[in-house]
Amino acid sequence: MAAVTDCEHLVQYYETDQMGVVHHSNYVRWYEESRTKLFEDLGLGYKGMEEMGIISPVIGLTAKYKTMAKYCDTVVIRAEITRYTGVRFDIKYTIFDKVTNEVRCTGTSEHCFINPEGRVISIQKVNPEAHARLDELVNGKEG
């Protein structure tokens, strides 16, 4: 299993603007939707991690809009962890049309791990099993 997942999303009317295309701000929401699914698929869901006192805020974000998605289109949001250090991780996103495979948007998000007090933490120290799983999936190393 790789640190990648696909998440399908049916474009809703409220996500479109006056021109009838998806408003740019929704792509960032879709990033989160696919990122949440990715971590669930890896057995490291946000809810469980937060119950352990591990929070992973967004510290950087990019989006490059390629083509327009419209109401009732189904898009696929592919999320892939491209870097994991034990303290930080990066995710690459590719959003494409389910029918035509035309790329709608590409981007990235950067994250760190913090505790509930806002201090940066190392997953290797706080949760060695989660670290080993992520390190193996992303870096090909066994923790």
N, CA, C and O atoms as a DFTB+ gen file, in Angstrom:
572 C
 N C O
     1  1       0.841      -1.187       0.000
     2  2       0.000       0.000       0.000
     3  2       0.881       1.244       0.000
     4  3       1.849       1.320       0.757
     5  1       0.559       2.195      -0.826
     6  2       1.290       3.458      -0.872
     7  2       0.546       4.511      -0.064
     8  3      -0.600       4.308       0.335
     9  1       1.196       5.611       0.166
    10  2       0.575       6.718       0.894
    11  2      -0.156       7.621      -0.096
    12  3       0.139       8.810      -0.217
    13  1      -1.123       7.020      -0.803
    14  2      -1.905       7.750      -1.813
    15  2      -3.341       7.230      -1.791
    16  3      -3.579       6.049      -1.535
    17  1      -4.285       8.114      -2.058
    18  2      -5.688       7.709      -2.135
    19  2      -6.422       8.599      -3.127
    20  3      -6.004       9.724      -3.401
    21  1      -7.521       8.078      -3.660
    22  2      -8.410       8.844      -4.523
    23  2      -9.737       9.046      -3.805
    24  3     -10.247       8.138      -3.149
    25  1     -10.273      10.220      -3.935
    26  2     -11.532      10.582      -3.297
    27  2     -12.425      11.215      -4.361
    28  3     -12.040      12.211      -4.973
    29  1     -13.610      10.652      -4.588
    30  2     -14.537      11.223      -5.574
    31  2     -15.414      12.283      -4.922
    32  3     -15.795      12.170      -3.757
    33  1     -15.726      13.320      -5.703
    34  2     -16.572      14.410      -5.204
    35  2     -17.491      14.887      -6.324
    36  3     -17.031      15.238      -7.410
    37  1     -18.787      14.895      -6.052
    38  2     -19.770      15.433      -6.987
    39  2     -19.889      16.924      -6.728
    40  3     -20.236      17.338      -5.622
    41  1     -19.605      17.729      -7.735
    42  2     -19.652      19.186      -7.586
    43  2     -21.086      19.624      -7.301
    44  3     -22.012      19.293      -8.041
    45  1     -21.245      20.365      -6.227
    46  2     -22.547      20.868      -5.803
    47  2     -22.798      22.273      -6.368
    48  3     -21.859      23.013      -6.660
    49  1     -24.061      22.620      -6.515
    50  2     -24.433      23.928      -7.057
    51  2     -23.839      25.066      -6.218
    52  3     -23.335      26.049      -6.760
    53  1     -23.904      24.919      -4.885
    54  2     -23.408      25.988      -4.009
    55  2     -21.898      26.195      -4.125
    56  3     -21.384      27.209      -3.652
    57  1     -21.177      25.259      -4.744
    58  2     -19.730      25.400      -4.901
    59  2     -19.358      26.226      -6.140
    60  3     -18.186      26.527      -6.367
    61  1     -20.367      26.585      -6.934
    62  2     -20.094      27.329      -8.168
    63  2     -20.298      28.824      -7.959
    64  3     -20.966      29.260      -7.021
    65  1     -19.702      29.592      -8.860
    66  2     -19.825      31.045      -8.792
    67  2     -20.788      31.545      -9.863
    68  3     -21.474      30.749     -10.505
    69  1     -20.839      32.834     -10.052
    70  2     -21.770      33.440     -11.002
    71  2     -21.505      32.988     -12.438
    72  3     -22.404      33.037     -13.278
    73  1     -20.288      32.554     -12.723
    74  2     -19.951      32.088     -14.068
    75  2     -20.311      30.613     -14.272
    76  3     -20.143      30.075     -15.366
    77  1     -20.808      29.962     -13.210
    78  2     -21.207      28.566     -13.324
    79  2     -20.073      27.572     -13.175
    80  3     -20.231      26.393     -13.492
    81  1     -18.931      28.038     -12.694
    82  2     -17.789      27.146     -12.478
    83  2     -17.462      27.102     -10.987
    84  3     -17.865      27.981     -10.226
    85  1     -16.739      26.085     -10.590
    86  2     -16.388      25.938      -9.182
    87  2     -15.543      27.129      -8.731
    88  3     -14.550      27.481      -9.366
    89  1     -15.955      27.734      -7.631
    90  2     -15.183      28.839      -7.049
    91  2     -13.851      28.289      -6.540
    92  3     -13.794      27.197      -5.975
    93  1     -12.790      29.055      -6.747
    94  2     -11.442      28.573      -6.436
    95  2     -11.268      28.137      -4.982
    96  3     -10.458      27.249      -4.713
    97  1     -11.986      28.718      -4.053
    98  2     -11.814      28.374      -2.640
    99  2     -12.225      26.935      -2.327
   100  3     -11.772      26.365      -1.335
   101  1     -13.073      26.350      -3.161
   102  2     -13.536      24.984      -2.895
   103  2     -12.450      23.936      -3.107
   104  3     -12.499      22.866      -2.499
   105  1     -11.483      24.225      -3.950
   106  2     -10.424      23.254      -4.189
   107  2      -9.664      22.958      -2.896
   108  3      -9.264      21.819      -2.654
   109  1      -9.467      23.982      -2.069
   110  2      -8.779      23.798      -0.794
   111  2      -9.618      22.914       0.130
   112  3      -9.068      22.095       0.867
   113  1     -10.921      23.068       0.097
   114  2     -11.803      22.186       0.885
   115  2     -11.681      20.744       0.386
   116  3     -11.678      19.801       1.178
   117  1     -11.582      20.587      -0.917
   118  2     -11.434      19.245      -1.487
   119  2     -10.104      18.622      -1.094
   120  3     -10.019      17.411      -0.890
   121  1      -9.059      19.448      -0.987
   122  2      -7.788      18.938      -0.476
   123  2      -8.026      18.286       0.882
   124  3      -7.600      17.157       1.126
   125  1      -8.712      19.013       1.760
   126  2      -8.948      18.497       3.105
   127  2      -9.780      17.222       3.072
   128  3      -9.511      16.283       3.821
   129  1     -10.783      17.186       2.214
   130  2     -11.630      15.998       2.080
   131  2     -10.781      14.775       1.715
   132  3     -10.939      13.705       2.304
   133  1      -9.884      14.939       0.746
   134  2      -9.061      13.801       0.320
   135  2      -7.971      13.482       1.338
   136  3      -7.623      12.316       1.522
   137  1      -7.432      14.496       1.995
   138  2      -6.403      14.274       3.019
   139  2      -6.991      13.478       4.197
   140  3      -6.341      12.584       4.738
   141  1      -8.213      13.813       4.580
   142  2      -8.884      13.091       5.652
   143  2      -9.076      11.629       5.273
   144  3      -8.830      10.735       6.083
   145  1      -9.518      11.386       4.033
   146  2      -9.701      10.012       3.550
   147  2      -8.374       9.273       3.495
   148  3      -8.304       8.098       3.854
   149  1      -7.321       9.948       3.050
   150  2      -5.996       9.331       2.976
   151  2      -5.567       8.808       4.346
   152  3      -5.147       7.657       4.467
   153  1      -5.670       9.635       5.363
   154  2      -5.247       9.200       6.691
   155  2      -6.165       8.125       7.264
   156  3      -5.702       7.247       7.992
   157  1      -7.459       8.179       6.948
   158  2      -8.368       7.100       7.351
   159  2      -7.939       5.792       6.685
   160  3      -7.865       4.751       7.338
   161  1      -7.656       5.856       5.375
   162  2      -7.231       4.665       4.641
   163  2      -5.946       4.069       5.212
   164  3      -5.739       2.857       5.156
   165  1      -5.092       4.920       5.758
   166  2      -3.826       4.466       6.333
   167  2      -3.988       3.968       7.769
   168  3      -3.031       3.493       8.381
   169  1      -5.208       4.080       8.300
   170  2      -5.445       3.661       9.675
   171  2      -4.984       4.682      10.695
   172  3      -4.796       4.363      11.869
   173  1      -4.802       5.923      10.237
   174  2      -4.310       6.994      11.104
   175  2      -5.260       8.192      11.047
   176  3      -4.824       9.332      10.882
   177  1      -6.549       7.928      11.184
   178  2      -7.558       8.974      11.051
   179  2      -7.341      10.145      11.993
   180  3      -6.822       9.992      13.099
   181  1      -7.749      11.310      11.531
   182  2      -7.571      12.536      12.316
   183  2      -8.218      12.449      13.695
   184  3      -7.634      12.891      14.684
   185  1      -9.414      11.885      13.764
   186  2     -10.116      11.811      15.047
   187  2      -9.286      11.027      16.062
   188  3      -9.085      11.479      17.190
   189  1      -8.813       9.868      15.662
   190  2      -7.994       9.055      16.564
   191  2      -6.688       9.734      16.932
   192  3      -6.262       9.691      18.086
   193  1      -6.055      10.359      15.954
   194  2      -4.790      11.060      16.219
   195  2      -5.024      12.211      17.207
   196  3      -4.238      12.415      18.133
   197  1      -6.111      12.954      16.999
   198  2      -6.396      14.070      17.904
   199  2      -6.731      13.580      19.306
   200  3      -6.405      14.249      20.286
   201  1      -7.377      12.419      19.416
   202  2      -7.645      11.839      20.730
   203  2      -6.345      11.463      21.443
   204  3      -6.304      11.413      22.672
   205  1      -5.274      11.196      20.666
   206  2      -3.960      10.909      21.238
   207  2      -3.163      12.186      21.493
   208  3      -2.028      12.131      21.966
   209  1      -3.766      13.344      21.176
   210  2      -3.082      14.612      21.395
   211  2      -2.179      15.020      20.258
   212  3      -1.266      15.823      20.451
   213  1      -2.417      14.471      19.050
   214  2      -1.599      14.793      17.879
   215  2      -2.462      15.573      16.893
   216  3      -3.481      15.075      16.416
   217  1      -2.046      16.793      16.596
   218  2      -2.767      17.669      15.677
   219  2      -1.826      17.982      14.515
   220  3      -0.617      18.104      14.709
   221  1      -2.382      18.113      13.304
   222  2      -1.519      18.377      12.141
   223  2      -2.058      19.564      11.329
   224  3      -2.742      19.377      10.322
   225  1      -1.745      20.776      11.774
   226  2      -2.242      21.959      11.060
   227  2      -1.562      22.151       9.704
   228  3      -0.452      21.675       9.466
   229  1      -2.260      22.859       8.835
   230  2      -1.690      23.267       7.553
   231  2      -0.773      24.448       7.818
   232  3      -1.172      25.416       8.466
   233  1       0.467      24.372       7.314
   234  2       1.405      25.484       7.484
   235  2       1.811      26.104       6.144
   236  3       2.519      27.110       6.107
   237  1       1.355      25.492       5.043
   238  2       1.610      26.033       3.710
   239  2       0.677      25.379       2.716
   240  3       0.246      24.243       2.910
   241  1       0.362      26.105       1.637
   242  2      -0.611      25.599       0.676
   243  2      -0.357      26.224      -0.692
   244  3      -0.057      27.414      -0.789
   245  1      -0.477      25.414      -1.758
   246  2      -0.410      25.933      -3.128
   247  2      -1.569      25.359      -3.933
   248  3      -2.092      24.289      -3.623
   249  1      -1.954      26.082      -4.960
   250  2      -2.974      25.599      -5.892
   251  2      -2.691      26.203      -7.261
   252  3      -2.460      27.405      -7.384
   253  1      -2.712      25.373      -8.267
   254  2      -2.532      25.810      -9.646
   255  2      -3.766      25.335     -10.410
   256  3      -3.971      24.137     -10.603
   257  1      -4.579      26.295     -10.837
   258  2      -5.832      25.973     -11.518
   259  2      -5.568      25.777     -13.002
   260  3      -5.001      26.650     -13.659
   261  1      -5.979      24.629     -13.526
   262  2      -5.680      24.265     -14.915
   263  2      -6.899      24.424     -15.823
   264  3      -6.822      25.090     -16.856
   265  1      -8.025      23.811     -15.439
   266  2      -9.267      23.877     -16.215
   267  2     -10.421      23.996     -15.227
   268  3     -10.227      23.835     -14.022
   269  1     -11.609      24.274     -15.726
   270  2     -12.742      24.556     -14.847
   271  2     -13.644      23.343     -14.633
   272  3     -14.007      22.643     -15.578
   273  1     -13.993      23.114     -13.375
   274  2     -15.006      22.112     -13.028
   275  2     -16.339      22.845     -12.923
   276  3     -16.391      24.019     -12.556
   277  1     -17.410      22.136     -13.249
   278  2     -18.742      22.749     -13.255
   279  2     -19.709      21.909     -12.429
   280  3     -19.419      20.773     -12.056
   281  1     -20.861      22.502     -12.159
   282  2     -21.922      21.848     -11.408
   283  2     -22.237      20.483     -12.007
   284  3     -22.356      20.346     -13.225
   285  1     -22.370      19.476     -11.150
   286  2     -22.694      18.086     -11.477
   287  2     -21.527      17.298     -12.072
   288  3     -21.690      16.116     -12.372
   289  1     -20.366      17.907     -12.251
   290  2     -19.183      17.132     -12.633
   291  2     -18.776      16.282     -11.432
   292  3     -18.970      16.681     -10.283
   293  1     -18.224      15.132     -11.703
   294  2     -17.590      14.348     -10.635
   295  2     -16.089      14.485     -10.830
   296  3     -15.547      14.185     -11.894
   297  1     -15.436      14.947      -9.772
   298  2     -13.984      15.067      -9.811
   299  2     -13.378      14.018      -8.889
   300  3     -14.012      13.552      -7.943
   301  1     -12.152      13.667      -9.186
   302  2     -11.377      12.774      -8.335
   303  2     -10.247      13.601      -7.757
   304  3      -9.515      14.268      -8.487
   305  1     -10.111      13.553      -6.440
   306  2      -9.033      14.268      -5.774
   307  2      -8.031      13.216      -5.311
   308  3      -8.309      12.439      -4.397
   309  1      -6.874      13.200      -5.945
   310  2      -5.814      12.256      -5.567
   311  2      -4.878      12.961      -4.596
   312  3      -4.349      14.033      -4.891
   313  1      -4.682      12.351      -3.440
   314  2      -3.782      12.901      -2.426
   315  2      -2.662      11.903      -2.186
   316  3      -2.898      10.706      -2.026
   317  1      -1.439      12.418      -2.163
   318  2      -0.272      11.556      -1.955
   319  2       0.711      12.239      -1.018
   320  3       1.117      13.378      -1.247
   321  1       1.087      11.530       0.040
   322  2       2.126      12.056       0.928
   323  2       3.460      11.918       0.206
   324  3       3.873      10.814      -0.149
   325  1       4.125      13.041      -0.009
   326  2       5.378      13.034      -0.770
   327  2       6.611      13.207       0.114
   328  3       7.730      12.924      -0.314
   329  1       6.406      13.672       1.343
   330  2       7.533      13.846       2.259
   331  2       7.033      13.622       3.670
   332  3       5.962      14.096       4.050
   333  1       7.821      12.895       4.440
   334  2       7.514      12.658       5.851
   335  2       8.823      12.621       6.615
   336  3       9.733      11.867       6.271
   337  1       8.915      13.446       7.666
   338  2      10.153      13.512       8.443
   339  2       9.987      13.059       9.894
   340  3      10.969      12.945      10.628
   341  1       8.759      12.805      10.301
   342  2       8.499      12.512      11.709
   343  2       7.967      13.729      12.439
   344  3       7.278      13.608      13.452
   345  1       8.294      14.913      11.913
   346  2       7.829      16.167      12.487
   347  2       6.941      16.912      11.481
   348  3       6.014      17.627      11.861
   349  1       7.243      16.730      10.204
   350  2       6.504      17.410       9.130
   351  2       6.143      16.412       8.041
   352  3       6.736      15.339       7.928
   353  1       5.134      16.803       7.227
   354  2       4.810      16.035       6.035
   355  2       4.194      16.945       4.988
   356  3       3.598      17.974       5.305
   357  1       4.350      16.545       3.732
   358  2       3.802      17.279       2.588
   359  2       2.882      16.353       1.811
   360  3       3.115      15.147       1.727
   361  1       1.832      16.938       1.243
   362  2       0.900      16.184       0.412
   363  2       0.762      16.877      -0.931
   364  3       0.640      18.099      -1.014
   365  1       0.784      16.061      -1.988
   366  2       0.564      16.541      -3.361
   367  2      -0.853      16.158      -3.761
   368  3      -1.301      15.043      -3.492
   369  1      -1.559      17.089      -4.408
   370  2      -2.932      16.852      -4.856
   371  2      -3.025      17.005      -6.363
   372  3      -2.414      17.892      -6.959
   373  1      -3.802      16.122      -6.958
   374  2      -4.176      16.256      -8.365
   375  2      -5.681      16.060      -8.432
   376  3      -6.199      15.007      -8.060
   377  1      -6.368      17.073      -8.904
   378  2      -7.821      17.000      -9.038
   379  2      -8.122      16.899     -10.526
   380  3      -7.706      17.746     -11.317
   381  1      -8.861      15.838     -10.899
   382  2      -9.161      15.648     -12.315
   383  2     -10.597      15.194     -12.505
   384  3     -11.227      14.669     -11.587
   385  1     -11.108      15.407     -13.724
   386  2     -12.467      15.011     -14.070
   387  2     -12.547      13.492     -14.149
   388  3     -11.707      12.858     -14.789
   389  1     -13.549      12.906     -13.506
   390  2     -13.672      11.448     -13.470
   391  2     -13.905      10.861     -14.856
   392  3     -13.417       9.771     -15.153
   393  1     -14.647      11.570     -15.711
   394  2     -15.000      11.046     -17.027
   395  2     -13.893      11.278     -18.048
   396  3     -13.513      10.359     -18.773
   397  1     -13.375      12.504     -18.107
   398  2     -12.410      12.863     -19.160
   399  2     -10.951      12.742     -18.718
   400  3     -10.046      12.758     -19.552
   401  1     -10.720      12.622     -17.396
   402  2      -9.366      12.634     -16.818
   403  2      -8.644      13.965     -16.995
   404  3      -7.445      14.053     -16.729
   405  1      -9.346      14.992     -17.436
   406  2      -8.731      16.310     -17.603
   407  2      -8.398      16.884     -16.225
   408  3      -9.249      16.915     -15.336
   409  1      -7.160      17.335     -16.056
   410  2      -6.717      17.877     -14.776
   411  2      -7.358      19.239     -14.556
   412  3      -7.296      20.115     -15.419
   413  1      -7.968      19.404     -13.404
   414  2      -8.622      20.666     -13.018
   415  2      -7.700      21.536     -12.171
   416  3      -7.669      22.757     -12.324
   417  1      -6.945      20.892     -11.274
   418  2      -6.109      21.647     -10.343
   419  2      -5.010      20.733      -9.812
   420  3      -5.217      19.532      -9.641
   421  1      -3.851      21.310      -9.555
   422  2      -2.779      20.605      -8.853
   423  2      -2.326      21.489      -7.694
   424  3      -2.463      22.711      -7.742
   425  1      -1.793      20.865      -6.669
   426  2      -1.330      21.668      -5.547
   427  2      -0.664      20.840      -4.481
   428  3      -0.464      19.634      -4.626
   429  1      -0.323      21.522      -3.402
   430  2       0.359      20.888      -2.279
   431  2      -0.134      21.482      -0.968
   432  3      -0.673      22.588      -0.928
   433  1       0.064      20.726       0.095
   434  2      -0.102      21.282       1.438
   435  2       1.050      20.777       2.295
   436  3       1.521      19.650       2.141
   437  1       1.490      21.645       3.202
   438  2       2.563      21.312       4.141
   439  2       1.973      21.314       5.540
   440  3       1.137      22.155       5.871
   441  1       2.418      20.357       6.366
   442  2       1.880      20.204       7.714
   443  2       3.005      19.908       8.689
   444  3       4.079      19.437       8.314
   445  1       2.727      20.196       9.950
   446  2       3.610      19.737      11.024
   447  2       2.725      19.049      12.048
   448  3       1.499      19.099      11.959
   449  1       3.353      18.412      13.014
   450  2       2.615      17.781      14.101
   451  2       2.813      18.625      15.350
   452  3       3.934      19.005      15.689
   453  1       1.702      18.915      16.035
   454  2       1.781      19.678      17.274
   455  2       0.937      18.983      18.342
   456  3       0.075      18.157      18.041
   457  1       1.209      19.339      19.590
   458  2       0.380      18.847      20.689
   459  2      -0.730      19.869      20.955
   460  3      -0.729      20.937      20.341
   461  1      -1.666      19.574      21.843
   462  2      -2.766      20.513      22.097
   463  2      -2.322      21.890      22.602
   464  3      -3.075      22.858      22.504
   465  1      -1.117      21.976      23.134
   466  2      -0.592      23.268      23.597
   467  2       0.065      24.063      22.466
   468  3       0.489      25.201      22.668
   469  1       0.148      23.458      21.270
   470  2       0.717      24.157      20.118
   471  2       2.206      23.965      19.929
   472  3       2.819      24.651      19.110
   473  1       2.796      23.048      20.668
   474  2       4.225      22.785      20.531
   475  2       4.468      21.709      19.485
   476  3       3.741      20.716      19.428
   477  1       5.484      21.904      18.660
   478  2       5.845      20.916      17.638
   479  2       6.307      19.641      18.326
   480  3       7.057      19.676      19.301
   481  1       5.840      18.508      17.792
   482  2       6.194      17.209      18.369
   483  2       6.718      16.271      17.287
   484  3       6.482      16.476      16.096
   485  1       7.428      15.248      17.722
   486  2       7.921      14.195      16.842
   487  2       7.008      12.987      17.000
   488  3       6.828      12.480      18.107
   489  1       6.431      12.526      15.893
   490  2       5.579      11.346      15.932
   491  2       6.384      10.125      16.379
   492  3       5.856       9.240      17.051
   493  1       7.638      10.084      16.008
   494  2       8.485       8.946      16.394
   495  2       8.518       8.795      17.919
   496  3       8.540       7.675      18.429
   497  1       8.522       9.904      18.641
   498  2       8.559       9.847      20.102
   499  2       7.168       9.643      20.706
   500  3       7.012       8.917      21.688
   501  1       6.168      10.284      20.118
   502  2       4.822      10.272      20.681
   503  2       4.041       9.011      20.314
   504  3       3.285       8.484      21.130
   505  1       4.228       8.530      19.084
   506  2       3.493       7.349      18.619
   507  2       4.392       6.561      17.664
   508  3       4.282       6.710      16.447
   509  1       5.280       5.724      18.208
   510  2       6.241       4.989      17.380
   511  2       5.590       4.118      16.297
   512  3       6.152       3.957      15.213
   513  1       4.399       3.553      16.588
   514  2       3.733       2.715      15.578
   515  2       3.286       3.538      14.376
   516  3       3.476       3.123      13.232
   517  1       2.693       4.701      14.629
   518  2       2.260       5.580      13.534
   519  2       3.478       6.045      12.733
   520  3       3.439       6.102      11.504
   521  1       4.553       6.376      13.441
   522  2       5.777       6.797      12.758
   523  2       6.295       5.687      11.843
   524  3       6.624       5.934      10.683
   525  1       6.366       4.469      12.369
   526  2       6.887       3.351      11.583
   527  2       6.057       3.139      10.328
   528  3       6.601       2.902       9.249
   529  1       4.736       3.224      10.470
   530  2       3.838       3.036       9.319
   531  2       4.050       4.116       8.269
   532  3       4.196       3.811       7.085
   533  1       4.068       5.375       8.692
   534  2       4.269       6.479       7.743
   535  2       5.654       6.424       7.111
   536  3       5.799       6.623       5.904
   537  1       6.664       6.155       7.918
   538  2       8.034       6.111       7.404
   539  2       8.180       5.015       6.350
   540  3       8.835       5.209       5.326
   541  1       7.572       3.877       6.610
   542  2       7.642       2.777       5.638
   543  2       6.893       3.127       4.351
   544  3       7.406       2.913       3.253
   545  1       5.684       3.664       4.489
   546  2       4.873       3.975       3.304
   547  2       5.463       5.098       2.456
   548  3       5.432       5.034       1.227
   549  1       6.001       6.126       3.111
   550  2       6.483       7.291       2.366
   551  2       7.957       7.161       2.001
   552  3       8.351       7.481       0.880
   553  1       8.752       6.703       2.922
   554  2      10.204       6.677       2.712
   555  2      10.768       5.299       2.426
   556  3      11.954       5.157       2.127
   557  1       9.917       4.279       2.516
   558  2      10.374       2.911       2.252
   559  2      11.229       2.343       3.361
   560  3      11.973       1.384       3.153
   561  1      11.125       2.942       4.556
   562  2      11.939       2.488       5.692
   563  2      11.022       1.873       6.737
   564  3       9.881       2.303       6.907
   565  1      11.514       0.896       7.413
   566  2      10.797       0.352       8.563
   567  2      11.344       1.038       9.784
   568  3      12.555       1.086      10.004
   569  1      10.395       1.593      10.612
   570  2      10.728       2.402      11.767
   571  2      11.531       1.721      12.781
   572  3      11.870       2.318      13.804
